[in-house]
Every structure is written in C-alpha cells, then in structure tokens.
Amino acid sequence: QDQLAESGGGSVQAGGSLRLSCAASENTLRNCMAWVRQAPGQAREVVATIDRYANTNYDDSVKGRFTISKDNAKNEMYLQMSSLKPEDTAMYFCAADLTTFSCSPFFDRLIARASKWGPGTQVTVTV
C-alpha cells in the first residue's frame, strides 16, 4: 500500500458520529500524518495530526470532539468524529509529511510540506 486511501465518509445528522480510516504503508505511518479537510470554496485546513510516537494535535474547532489514532499493525490511521456539526461538512483527506517523524505545530507549514495525499472522502453533516 504505497498510496493513501480514505474510507468511512458519508452523511450524518448533526450530533452524530463517523469514523474515517486511512490505509497507508508501514513506512508512511512512521512519518507525520494528518487529517485535512476542505469545504467548498475554502482552503484546506488541518484537523488533526499524529506523529511517529503517536503524539497528537488538534485544531481548536475539533478539540474534544475528534480523536486521531493509528494502528501500526493494520497500517491504518483513523479519525473518530463525534458531536458532528454542519460546519464539519467537507472533503476529508489523509496526508503525510515524509520529511519528518514529528509534526509541525504550524498547520499551514504542514499542508505545504505534505507530499502524499489520498483522494479524499466526503463528510456531510445535516441539520
């Protein structure tokens, strides 16, 4: 699995939950990994990051609602999303910064440096 592949998106009512998965190679998961979302007409924004040692970081808009994790044995990364809001509606991508094991706390830099991206999975939250 040399490419990234997201799954688990869908449509859910506000207040509901979804879990996204990202299949990746063992080598890719050793680097900084991120979930990034993009709503129509808006720039991409980092939602959460996880580094080689499973240290995590979150955008303020999702803290306490989203949890990023990974399973090295399964070569997968996850994003558990709960208490979903309509403003969470977006295409969600998994991304990897292959230049580092740790993740920059400056999310704009992370987006610029990420060199591997999945095709994305759509999440739609309805009222």
mmCIF file of N, CA and C in Angstrom:
data_model
loop_
_atom_site.group_PDB
_atom_site.id
_atom_site.type_symbol
_atom_site.label_atom_id
_atom_site.label_comp_id
_atom_site.label_asym_id
_atom_site.label_seq_id
_atom_site.Cartn_x
_atom_site.Cartn_y
_atom_site.Cartn_z
ATOM 1 N N GLN A 1 0.853 -1.181 0.000
ATOM 2 C CA GLN A 1 0.000 0.000 0.000
ATOM 3 C C GLN A 1 0.895 1.239 0.000
ATOM 4 N N ASP A 2 1.277 1.719 -1.186
ATOM 5 C CA ASP A 2 2.160 2.870 -1.269
ATOM 6 C C ASP A 2 1.389 4.164 -1.296
ATOM 7 N N GLN A 3 0.114 4.108 -1.651
ATOM 8 C CA GLN A 3 -0.731 5.283 -1.704
ATOM 9 C C GLN A 3 -1.573 5.369 -0.446
ATOM 10 N N LEU A 4 -2.172 6.546 -0.255
ATOM 11 C CA LEU A 4 -3.100 6.740 0.839
ATOM 12 C C LEU A 4 -4.514 6.565 0.321
ATOM 13 N N ALA A 5 -5.369 5.930 1.122
ATOM 14 C CA ALA A 5 -6.742 5.696 0.685
ATOM 15 C C ALA A 5 -7.680 5.859 1.866
ATOM 16 N N GLU A 6 -8.559 6.865 1.767
ATOM 17 C CA GLU A 6 -9.506 7.122 2.830
ATOM 18 C C GLU A 6 -10.798 6.333 2.616
ATOM 19 N N SER A 7 -11.479 6.078 3.704
ATOM 20 C CA SER A 7 -12.806 5.461 3.651
ATOM 21 C C SER A 7 -13.571 5.868 4.894
ATOM 22 N N GLY A 8 -14.884 5.652 4.863
ATOM 23 C CA GLY A 8 -15.700 5.894 6.043
ATOM 24 C C GLY A 8 -16.538 7.150 6.018
ATOM 25 N N GLY A 9 -16.402 7.933 4.956
ATOM 26 C CA GLY A 9 -17.208 9.140 4.886
ATOM 27 C C GLY A 9 -18.674 8.820 4.639
ATOM 28 N N GLY A 10 -19.517 9.838 4.721
ATOM 29 C CA GLY A 10 -20.937 9.649 4.480
ATOM 30 C C GLY A 10 -21.725 10.839 4.964
ATOM 31 N N SER A 11 -23.024 10.648 5.042
ATOM 32 C CA SER A 11 -23.924 11.696 5.500
ATOM 33 C C SER A 11 -24.465 11.316 6.865
ATOM 34 N N VAL A 12 -24.471 12.271 7.775
ATOM 35 C CA VAL A 12 -24.910 12.024 9.145
ATOM 36 C C VAL A 12 -25.611 13.261 9.671
ATOM 37 N N GLN A 13 -26.540 13.068 10.571
ATOM 38 C CA GLN A 13 -27.222 14.206 11.186
ATOM 39 C C GLN A 13 -26.320 14.870 12.225
ATOM 40 N N ALA A 14 -26.555 16.130 12.435
ATOM 41 C CA ALA A 14 -25.807 16.872 13.450
ATOM 42 C C ALA A 14 -25.930 16.154 14.795
ATOM 43 N N GLY A 15 -24.797 16.097 15.490
ATOM 44 C CA GLY A 15 -24.751 15.373 16.754
ATOM 45 C C GLY A 15 -24.313 13.934 16.614
ATOM 46 N N GLY A 16 -24.258 13.439 15.378
ATOM 47 C CA GLY A 16 -23.879 12.062 15.126
ATOM 48 C C GLY A 16 -22.385 11.856 15.084
ATOM 49 N N SER A 17 -22.004 10.625 14.731
ATOM 50 C CA SER A 17 -20.595 10.241 14.712
ATOM 51 C C SER A 17 -20.246 9.522 13.415
ATOM 52 N N LEU A 18 -18.980 9.608 13.048
ATOM 53 C CA LEU A 18 -18.417 8.855 11.932
ATOM 54 C C LEU A 18 -16.987 8.524 12.274
ATOM 55 N N ARG A 19 -16.491 7.422 11.711
ATOM 56 C CA ARG A 19 -15.074 7.109 11.839
ATOM 57 C C ARG A 19 -14.474 6.967 10.450
ATOM 58 N N LEU A 20 -13.474 7.787 10.192
ATOM 59 C CA LEU A 20 -12.749 7.720 8.935
ATOM 60 C C LEU A 20 -11.515 6.849 9.110
ATOM 61 N N SER A 21 -11.167 6.153 8.049
ATOM 62 C CA SER A 21 -9.956 5.341 8.035
ATOM 63 C C SER A 21 -9.074 5.759 6.876
ATOM 64 N N CYS A 22 -7.786 5.592 7.066
ATOM 65 C CA CYS A 22 -6.809 5.881 6.008
ATOM 66 C C CYS A 22 -5.839 4.714 5.946
ATOM 67 N N ALA A 23 -5.831 4.011 4.831
ATOM 68 C CA ALA A 23 -4.878 2.923 4.637
ATOM 69 C C ALA A 23 -3.575 3.499 4.103
ATOM 70 N N ALA A 24 -2.472 3.069 4.719
ATOM 71 C CA ALA A 24 -1.166 3.598 4.337
ATOM 72 C C ALA A 24 -0.136 2.495 4.446
ATOM 73 N N SER A 25 1.036 2.746 3.920
ATOM 74 C CA SER A 25 2.107 1.781 4.064
ATOM 75 C C SER A 25 2.742 1.904 5.445
ATOM 76 N N GLU A 26 3.437 0.847 5.836
ATOM 77 C CA GLU A 26 4.122 0.865 7.130
ATOM 78 C C GLU A 26 5.128 2.008 7.200
ATOM 79 N N ASN A 27 5.843 2.225 6.121
ATOM 80 C CA ASN A 27 6.848 3.295 6.108
ATOM 81 C C ASN A 27 6.206 4.670 6.208
ATOM 82 N N THR A 28 5.082 4.861 5.534
ATOM 83 C CA THR A 28 4.417 6.163 5.577
ATOM 84 C C THR A 28 3.934 6.491 6.979
ATOM 85 N N LEU A 29 3.407 5.491 7.678
ATOM 86 C CA LEU A 29 2.880 5.734 9.018
ATOM 87 C C LEU A 29 3.970 6.097 10.014
ATOM 88 N N ARG A 30 5.214 5.909 9.667
ATOM 89 C CA ARG A 30 6.315 6.289 10.566
ATOM 90 C C ARG A 30 6.566 7.795 10.551
ATOM 91 N N ASN A 31 5.933 8.469 9.608
ATOM 92 C CA ASN A 31 6.122 9.921 9.481
ATOM 93 C C ASN A 31 4.968 10.698 10.115
ATOM 94 N N CYS A 32 5.030 12.006 9.990
ATOM 95 C CA CYS A 32 3.929 12.848 10.443
ATOM 96 C C CYS A 32 2.725 12.601 9.535
ATOM 97 N N MET A 33 1.601 12.276 10.144
ATOM 98 C CA MET A 33 0.366 12.046 9.409
ATOM 99 C C MET A 33 -0.686 13.050 9.858
ATOM 100 N N ALA A 34 -1.585 13.373 8.951
ATOM 101 C CA ALA A 34 -2.602 14.359 9.286
ATOM 102 C C ALA A 34 -3.927 14.053 8.599
ATOM 103 N N TRP A 35 -4.980 14.524 9.221
ATOM 104 C CA TRP A 35 -6.279 14.607 8.565
ATOM 105 C C TRP A 35 -6.483 16.077 8.206
ATOM 106 N N VAL A 36 -6.834 16.311 6.974
ATOM 107 C CA VAL A 36 -7.013 17.652 6.443
ATOM 108 C C VAL A 36 -8.387 17.704 5.789
ATOM 109 N N ARG A 37 -9.098 18.800 5.950
ATOM 110 C CA ARG A 37 -10.415 18.904 5.305
ATOM 111 C C ARG A 37 -10.494 20.165 4.457
ATOM 112 N N GLN A 38 -11.382 20.096 3.491
ATOM 113 C CA GLN A 38 -11.600 21.238 2.612
ATOM 114 C C GLN A 38 -13.082 21.341 2.293
ATOM 115 N N ALA A 39 -13.668 22.445 2.706
ATOM 116 C CA ALA A 39 -15.064 22.719 2.382
ATOM 117 C C ALA A 39 -15.113 23.458 1.050
ATOM 118 N N PRO A 40 -16.228 23.392 0.352
ATOM 119 C CA PRO A 40 -16.333 24.065 -0.953
ATOM 120 C C PRO A 40 -15.993 25.545 -0.857
ATOM 121 N N GLY A 41 -15.108 25.987 -1.723
ATOM 122 C CA GLY A 41 -14.736 27.389 -1.775
ATOM 123 C C GLY A 41 -13.784 27.841 -0.686
ATOM 124 N N GLN A 42 -13.311 26.899 0.109
ATOM 125 C CA GLN A 42 -12.423 27.262 1.206
ATOM 126 C C GLN A 42 -11.082 26.551 1.063
ATOM 127 N N ALA A 43 -10.091 27.069 1.767
ATOM 128 C CA ALA A 43 -8.766 26.469 1.741
ATOM 129 C C ALA A 43 -8.743 25.185 2.581
ATOM 130 N N ARG A 44 -7.770 24.366 2.297
ATOM 131 C CA ARG A 44 -7.587 23.159 3.115
ATOM 132 C C ARG A 44 -7.159 23.565 4.515
ATOM 133 N N GLU A 45 -7.631 22.835 5.503
ATOM 134 C CA GLU A 45 -7.244 23.108 6.878
ATOM 135 C C GLU A 45 -6.955 21.785 7.594
ATOM 136 N N VAL A 46 -5.892 21.826 8.404
ATOM 137 C CA VAL A 46 -5.539 20.640 9.176
ATOM 138 C C VAL A 46 -6.518 20.485 10.324
ATOM 139 N N VAL A 47 -7.027 19.273 10.474
ATOM 140 C CA VAL A 47 -7.953 18.950 11.554
ATOM 141 C C VAL A 47 -7.194 18.342 12.728
ATOM 142 N N ALA A 48 -6.297 17.416 12.427
ATOM 143 C CA ALA A 48 -5.567 16.715 13.486
ATOM 144 C C ALA A 48 -4.298 16.105 12.907
ATOM 145 N N THR A 49 -3.305 15.964 13.766
ATOM 146 C CA THR A 49 -2.045 15.346 13.359
ATOM 147 C C THR A 49 -1.635 14.275 14.360
ATOM 148 N N ILE A 50 -0.822 13.326 13.864
ATOM 149 C CA ILE A 50 -0.272 12.288 14.725
ATOM 150 C C ILE A 50 1.127 11.970 14.214
ATOM 151 N N ASP A 51 2.063 11.896 15.136
ATOM 152 C CA ASP A 51 3.430 11.672 14.690
ATOM 153 C C ASP A 51 3.846 10.219 14.894
ATOM 154 N N ARG A 52 5.127 9.958 14.659
ATOM 155 C CA ARG A 52 5.636 8.593 14.722
ATOM 156 C C ARG A 52 5.384 7.963 16.093
ATOM 157 N N TYR A 53 5.432 8.799 17.129
ATOM 158 C CA TYR A 53 5.308 8.299 18.503
ATOM 159 C C TYR A 53 3.881 8.429 19.036
ATOM 160 N N ALA A 54 2.944 8.696 18.129
ATOM 161 C CA ALA A 54 1.517 8.808 18.455
ATOM 162 C C ALA A 54 1.187 10.048 19.272
ATOM 163 N N ASN A 55 2.063 11.046 19.235
ATOM 164 C CA ASN A 55 1.691 12.341 19.809
ATOM 165 C C ASN A 55 0.689 12.994 18.872
ATOM 166 N N THR A 56 -0.333 13.605 19.456
ATOM 167 C CA THR A 56 -1.411 14.160 18.647
ATOM 168 C C THR A 56 -1.582 15.657 18.879
ATOM 169 N N ASN A 57 -2.198 16.297 17.899
ATOM 170 C CA ASN A 57 -2.503 17.717 18.000
ATOM 171 C C ASN A 57 -3.783 17.962 17.213
ATOM 172 N N TYR A 58 -4.559 18.945 17.646
ATOM 173 C CA TYR A 58 -5.860 19.181 17.037
ATOM 174 C C TYR A 58 -6.082 20.659 16.772
ATOM 175 N N ASP A 59 -6.847 20.935 15.734
ATOM 176 C CA ASP A 59 -7.341 22.280 15.538
ATOM 177 C C ASP A 59 -8.355 22.581 16.640
ATOM 178 N N ASP A 60 -8.402 23.829 17.064
ATOM 179 C CA ASP A 60 -9.303 24.202 18.155
ATOM 180 C C ASP A 60 -10.758 23.873 17.835
ATOM 181 N N SER A 61 -11.120 23.914 16.568
ATOM 182 C CA SER A 61 -12.520 23.711 16.194
ATOM 183 C C SER A 61 -13.004 22.281 16.431
ATOM 184 N N VAL A 62 -12.074 21.334 16.609
ATOM 185 C CA VAL A 62 -12.482 19.938 16.775
ATOM 186 C C VAL A 62 -12.030 19.331 18.089
ATOM 187 N N LYS A 63 -11.302 20.097 18.874
ATOM 188 C CA LYS A 63 -10.818 19.565 20.162
ATOM 189 C C LYS A 63 -11.991 19.100 21.026
ATOM 190 N N GLY A 64 -11.820 17.916 21.592
ATOM 191 C CA GLY A 64 -12.867 17.357 22.438
ATOM 192 C C GLY A 64 -13.943 16.611 21.670
ATOM 193 N N ARG A 65 -13.935 16.740 20.331
ATOM 194 C CA ARG A 65 -14.945 16.049 19.514
ATOM 195 C C ARG A 65 -14.316 14.997 18.591
ATOM 196 N N PHE A 66 -13.120 15.259 18.119
ATOM 197 C CA PHE A 66 -12.444 14.349 17.184
ATOM 198 C C PHE A 66 -11.242 13.706 17.877
ATOM 199 N N THR A 67 -10.961 12.472 17.495
ATOM 200 C CA THR A 67 -9.794 11.771 18.005
ATOM 201 C C THR A 67 -9.051 11.110 16.853
ATOM 202 N N ILE A 68 -7.778 11.432 16.729
ATOM 203 C CA ILE A 68 -6.933 10.818 15.711
ATOM 204 C C ILE A 68 -6.154 9.678 16.356
ATOM 205 N N SER A 69 -5.980 8.605 15.621
ATOM 206 C CA SER A 69 -5.226 7.460 16.135
ATOM 207 C C SER A 69 -4.680 6.664 14.965
ATOM 208 N N LYS A 70 -3.837 5.695 15.264
ATOM 209 C CA LYS A 70 -3.341 4.826 14.215
ATOM 210 C C LYS A 70 -3.087 3.441 14.766
ATOM 211 N N ASP A 71 -3.115 2.467 13.882
ATOM 212 C CA ASP A 71 -2.840 1.080 14.234
ATOM 213 C C ASP A 71 -1.723 0.614 13.308
ATOM 214 N N ASN A 72 -0.526 0.579 13.840
ATOM 215 C CA ASN A 72 0.621 0.223 13.004
ATOM 216 C C ASN A 72 0.527 -1.227 12.504
ATOM 217 N N ALA A 73 -0.100 -2.088 13.270
ATOM 218 C CA ALA A 73 -0.221 -3.491 12.852
ATOM 219 C C ALA A 73 -1.133 -3.627 11.635
ATOM 220 N N LYS A 74 -2.123 -2.749 11.552
ATOM 221 C CA LYS A 74 -3.063 -2.776 10.420
ATOM 222 C C LYS A 74 -2.688 -1.786 9.336
ATOM 223 N N ASN A 75 -1.658 -0.993 9.571
ATOM 224 C CA ASN A 75 -1.255 0.044 8.613
ATOM 225 C C ASN A 75 -2.401 1.004 8.305
ATOM 226 N N GLU A 76 -3.041 1.461 9.351
ATOM 227 C CA GLU A 76 -4.166 2.362 9.180
ATOM 228 C C GLU A 76 -4.120 3.512 10.188
ATOM 229 N N MET A 77 -4.671 4.636 9.757
ATOM 230 C CA MET A 77 -4.866 5.797 10.613
ATOM 231 C C MET A 77 -6.365 6.065 10.654
ATOM 232 N N TYR A 78 -6.830 6.627 11.757
ATOM 233 C CA TYR A 78 -8.262 6.835 11.934
ATOM 234 C C TYR A 78 -8.559 8.256 12.397
ATOM 235 N N LEU A 79 -9.797 8.661 12.155
ATOM 236 C CA LEU A 79 -10.317 9.890 12.728
ATOM 237 C C LEU A 79 -11.716 9.574 13.235
ATOM 238 N N GLN A 80 -11.843 9.483 14.550
ATOM 239 C CA GLN A 80 -13.151 9.291 15.155
ATOM 240 C C GLN A 80 -13.764 10.665 15.373
ATOM 241 N N MET A 81 -14.919 10.874 14.757
ATOM 242 C CA MET A 81 -15.582 12.165 14.835
ATOM 243 C C MET A 81 -16.914 12.003 15.546
ATOM 244 N N SER A 82 -17.136 12.804 16.569
ATOM 245 C CA SER A 82 -18.398 12.761 17.293
ATOM 246 C C SER A 82 -18.916 14.175 17.486
ATOM 247 N N SER A 83 -20.156 14.267 17.933
ATOM 248 C CA SER A 83 -20.809 15.577 18.082
ATOM 249 C C SER A 83 -20.631 16.412 16.823
ATOM 250 N N LEU A 84 -20.870 15.797 15.690
ATOM 251 C CA LEU A 84 -20.632 16.468 14.417
ATOM 252 C C LEU A 84 -21.574 17.647 14.225
ATOM 253 N N LYS A 85 -21.041 18.678 13.575
ATOM 254 C CA LYS A 85 -21.775 19.900 13.312
ATOM 255 C C LYS A 85 -21.858 20.120 11.798
ATOM 256 N N PRO A 86 -22.846 20.869 11.341
ATOM 257 C CA PRO A 86 -22.921 21.149 9.892
ATOM 258 C C PRO A 86 -21.642 21.780 9.352
ATOM 259 N N GLU A 87 -20.970 22.571 10.165
ATOM 260 C CA GLU A 87 -19.724 23.208 9.699
ATOM 261 C C GLU A 87 -18.569 22.219 9.555
ATOM 262 N N ASP A 88 -18.756 20.974 9.978
ATOM 263 C CA ASP A 88 -17.745 19.941 9.736
ATOM 264 C C ASP A 88 -17.863 19.349 8.336
ATOM 265 N N THR A 89 -18.896 19.732 7.611
ATOM 266 C CA THR A 89 -19.080 19.231 6.253
ATOM 267 C C THR A 89 -17.910 19.638 5.370
ATOM 268 N N ALA A 90 -17.276 18.659 4.743
ATOM 269 C CA ALA A 90 -16.094 18.910 3.920
ATOM 270 C C ALA A 90 -15.631 17.599 3.295
ATOM 271 N N MET A 91 -14.695 17.731 2.369
ATOM 272 C CA MET A 91 -13.944 16.568 1.898
ATOM 273 C C MET A 91 -12.792 16.387 2.868
ATOM 274 N N TYR A 92 -12.618 15.182 3.348
ATOM 275 C CA TYR A 92 -11.561 14.887 4.307
ATOM 276 C C TYR A 92 -10.478 14.064 3.634
ATOM 277 N N PHE A 93 -9.243 14.518 3.800
ATOM 278 C CA PHE A 93 -8.080 13.865 3.202
ATOM 279 C C PHE A 93 -7.137 13.394 4.295
ATOM 280 N N CYS A 94 -6.481 12.278 4.079
ATOM 281 C CA CYS A 94 -5.328 11.966 4.906
ATOM 282 C C CYS A 94 -4.079 12.375 4.121
ATOM 283 N N ALA A 95 -3.088 12.814 4.852
ATOM 284 C CA ALA A 95 -1.881 13.353 4.241
ATOM 285 C C ALA A 95 -0.676 12.959 5.073
ATOM 286 N N ALA A 96 0.477 12.903 4.419
ATOM 287 C CA ALA A 96 1.712 12.543 5.101
ATOM 288 C C ALA A 96 2.813 13.525 4.745
ATOM 289 N N ASP A 97 3.544 13.955 5.758
ATOM 290 C CA ASP A 97 4.764 14.739 5.560
ATOM 291 C C ASP A 97 5.912 13.760 5.705
ATOM 292 N N LEU A 98 6.487 13.370 4.576
ATOM 293 C CA LEU A 98 7.502 12.339 4.584
ATOM 294 C C LEU A 98 8.883 12.843 4.991
ATOM 295 N N THR A 99 8.974 14.160 5.305
ATOM 296 C CA THR A 99 10.276 14.733 5.647
ATOM 297 C C THR A 99 10.571 14.667 7.129
ATOM 298 N N THR A 100 9.575 14.257 7.935
ATOM 299 C CA THR A 100 9.783 14.336 9.372
ATOM 300 C C THR A 100 8.965 13.290 10.121
ATOM 301 N N PHE A 101 9.516 12.852 11.282
ATOM 302 C CA PHE A 101 8.772 11.935 12.154
ATOM 303 C C PHE A 101 7.820 12.704 13.055
ATOM 304 N N SER A 102 8.131 13.961 13.315
ATOM 305 C CA SER A 102 7.286 14.768 14.185
ATOM 306 C C SER A 102 6.464 15.720 13.331
ATOM 307 N N CYS A 103 5.435 16.280 13.923
ATOM 308 C CA CYS A 103 4.525 17.140 13.166
ATOM 309 C C CYS A 103 4.704 18.593 13.568
ATOM 310 N N SER A 104 4.772 19.456 12.586
ATOM 311 C CA SER A 104 4.859 20.878 12.878
ATOM 312 C C SER A 104 3.580 21.345 13.548
ATOM 313 N N PRO A 105 3.717 22.161 14.610
ATOM 314 C CA PRO A 105 2.505 22.738 15.217
ATOM 315 C C PRO A 105 1.918 23.855 14.366
ATOM 316 N N PHE A 106 2.685 24.243 13.342
ATOM 317 C CA PHE A 106 2.208 25.281 12.432
ATOM 318 C C PHE A 106 1.529 24.585 11.260
ATOM 319 N N PHE A 107 0.212 24.535 11.325
ATOM 320 C CA PHE A 107 -0.535 23.700 10.392
ATOM 321 C C PHE A 107 -0.381 24.143 8.941
ATOM 322 N N ASP A 108 -0.230 25.422 8.696
ATOM 323 C CA ASP A 108 -0.057 25.874 7.316
ATOM 324 C C ASP A 108 1.214 25.273 6.712
ATOM 325 N N ARG A 109 2.264 25.190 7.529
ATOM 326 C CA ARG A 109 3.517 24.609 7.049
ATOM 327 C C ARG A 109 3.330 23.133 6.751
ATOM 328 N N LEU A 110 2.546 22.465 7.576
ATOM 329 C CA LEU A 110 2.342 21.041 7.380
ATOM 330 C C LEU A 110 1.661 20.788 6.043
ATOM 331 N N ILE A 111 0.653 21.587 5.732
ATOM 332 C CA ILE A 111 -0.047 21.405 4.460
ATOM 333 C C ILE A 111 0.914 21.616 3.299
ATOM 334 N N ALA A 112 1.780 22.622 3.415
ATOM 335 C CA ALA A 112 2.733 22.905 2.337
ATOM 336 C C ALA A 112 3.744 21.773 2.176
ATOM 337 N N ARG A 113 4.092 21.120 3.267
ATOM 338 C CA ARG A 113 5.144 20.097 3.222
ATOM 339 C C ARG A 113 4.618 18.701 2.942
ATOM 340 N N ALA A 114 3.326 18.491 3.129
ATOM 341 C CA ALA A 114 2.771 17.152 2.897
ATOM 342 C C ALA A 114 2.924 16.792 1.432
ATOM 343 N N SER A 115 3.538 15.645 1.184
ATOM 344 C CA SER A 115 3.810 15.252 -0.200
ATOM 345 C C SER A 115 2.976 14.060 -0.642
ATOM 346 N N LYS A 116 2.274 13.442 0.281
ATOM 347 C CA LYS A 116 1.441 12.304 -0.082
ATOM 348 C C LYS A 116 0.029 12.570 0.428
ATOM 349 N N TRP A 117 -0.924 12.421 -0.494
ATOM 350 C CA TRP A 117 -2.325 12.704 -0.204
ATOM 351 C C TRP A 117 -3.208 11.584 -0.721
ATOM 352 N N GLY A 118 -4.277 11.333 0.017
ATOM 353 C CA GLY A 118 -5.288 10.436 -0.500
ATOM 354 C C GLY A 118 -6.275 11.207 -1.368
ATOM 355 N N PRO A 119 -7.171 10.501 -2.047
ATOM 356 C CA PRO A 119 -8.156 11.165 -2.915
ATOM 357 C C PRO A 119 -9.279 11.840 -2.145
ATOM 358 N N GLY A 120 -9.439 11.508 -0.858
ATOM 359 C CA GLY A 120 -10.450 12.153 -0.041
ATOM 360 C C GLY A 120 -11.720 11.342 0.114
ATOM 361 N N THR A 121 -12.450 11.650 1.178
ATOM 362 C CA THR A 121 -13.761 11.046 1.419
ATOM 363 C C THR A 121 -14.685 12.143 1.935
ATOM 364 N N GLN A 122 -15.888 12.185 1.399
ATOM 365 C CA GLN A 122 -16.817 13.270 1.707
ATOM 366 C C GLN A 122 -17.552 13.003 3.009
ATOM 367 N N VAL A 123 -17.611 14.034 3.844
ATOM 368 C CA VAL A 123 -18.403 14.001 5.071
ATOM 369 C C VAL A 123 -19.436 15.121 4.978
ATOM 370 N N THR A 124 -20.702 14.759 5.127
ATOM 371 C CA THR A 124 -21.777 15.734 5.075
ATOM 372 C C THR A 124 -22.594 15.627 6.354
ATOM 373 N N VAL A 125 -22.724 16.740 7.048
ATOM 374 C CA VAL A 125 -23.478 16.775 8.290
ATOM 375 C C VAL A 125 -24.721 17.631 8.071
ATOM 376 N N THR A 126 -25.884 17.034 8.271
ATOM 377 C CA THR A 126 -27.146 17.723 8.028
ATOM 378 C C THR A 126 -27.784 18.142 9.349
ATOM 379 N N VAL A 127 -28.588 19.188 9.253
ATOM 380 C CA VAL A 127 -29.259 19.676 10.471
ATOM 381 C C VAL A 127 -30.465 18.808 10.774
#
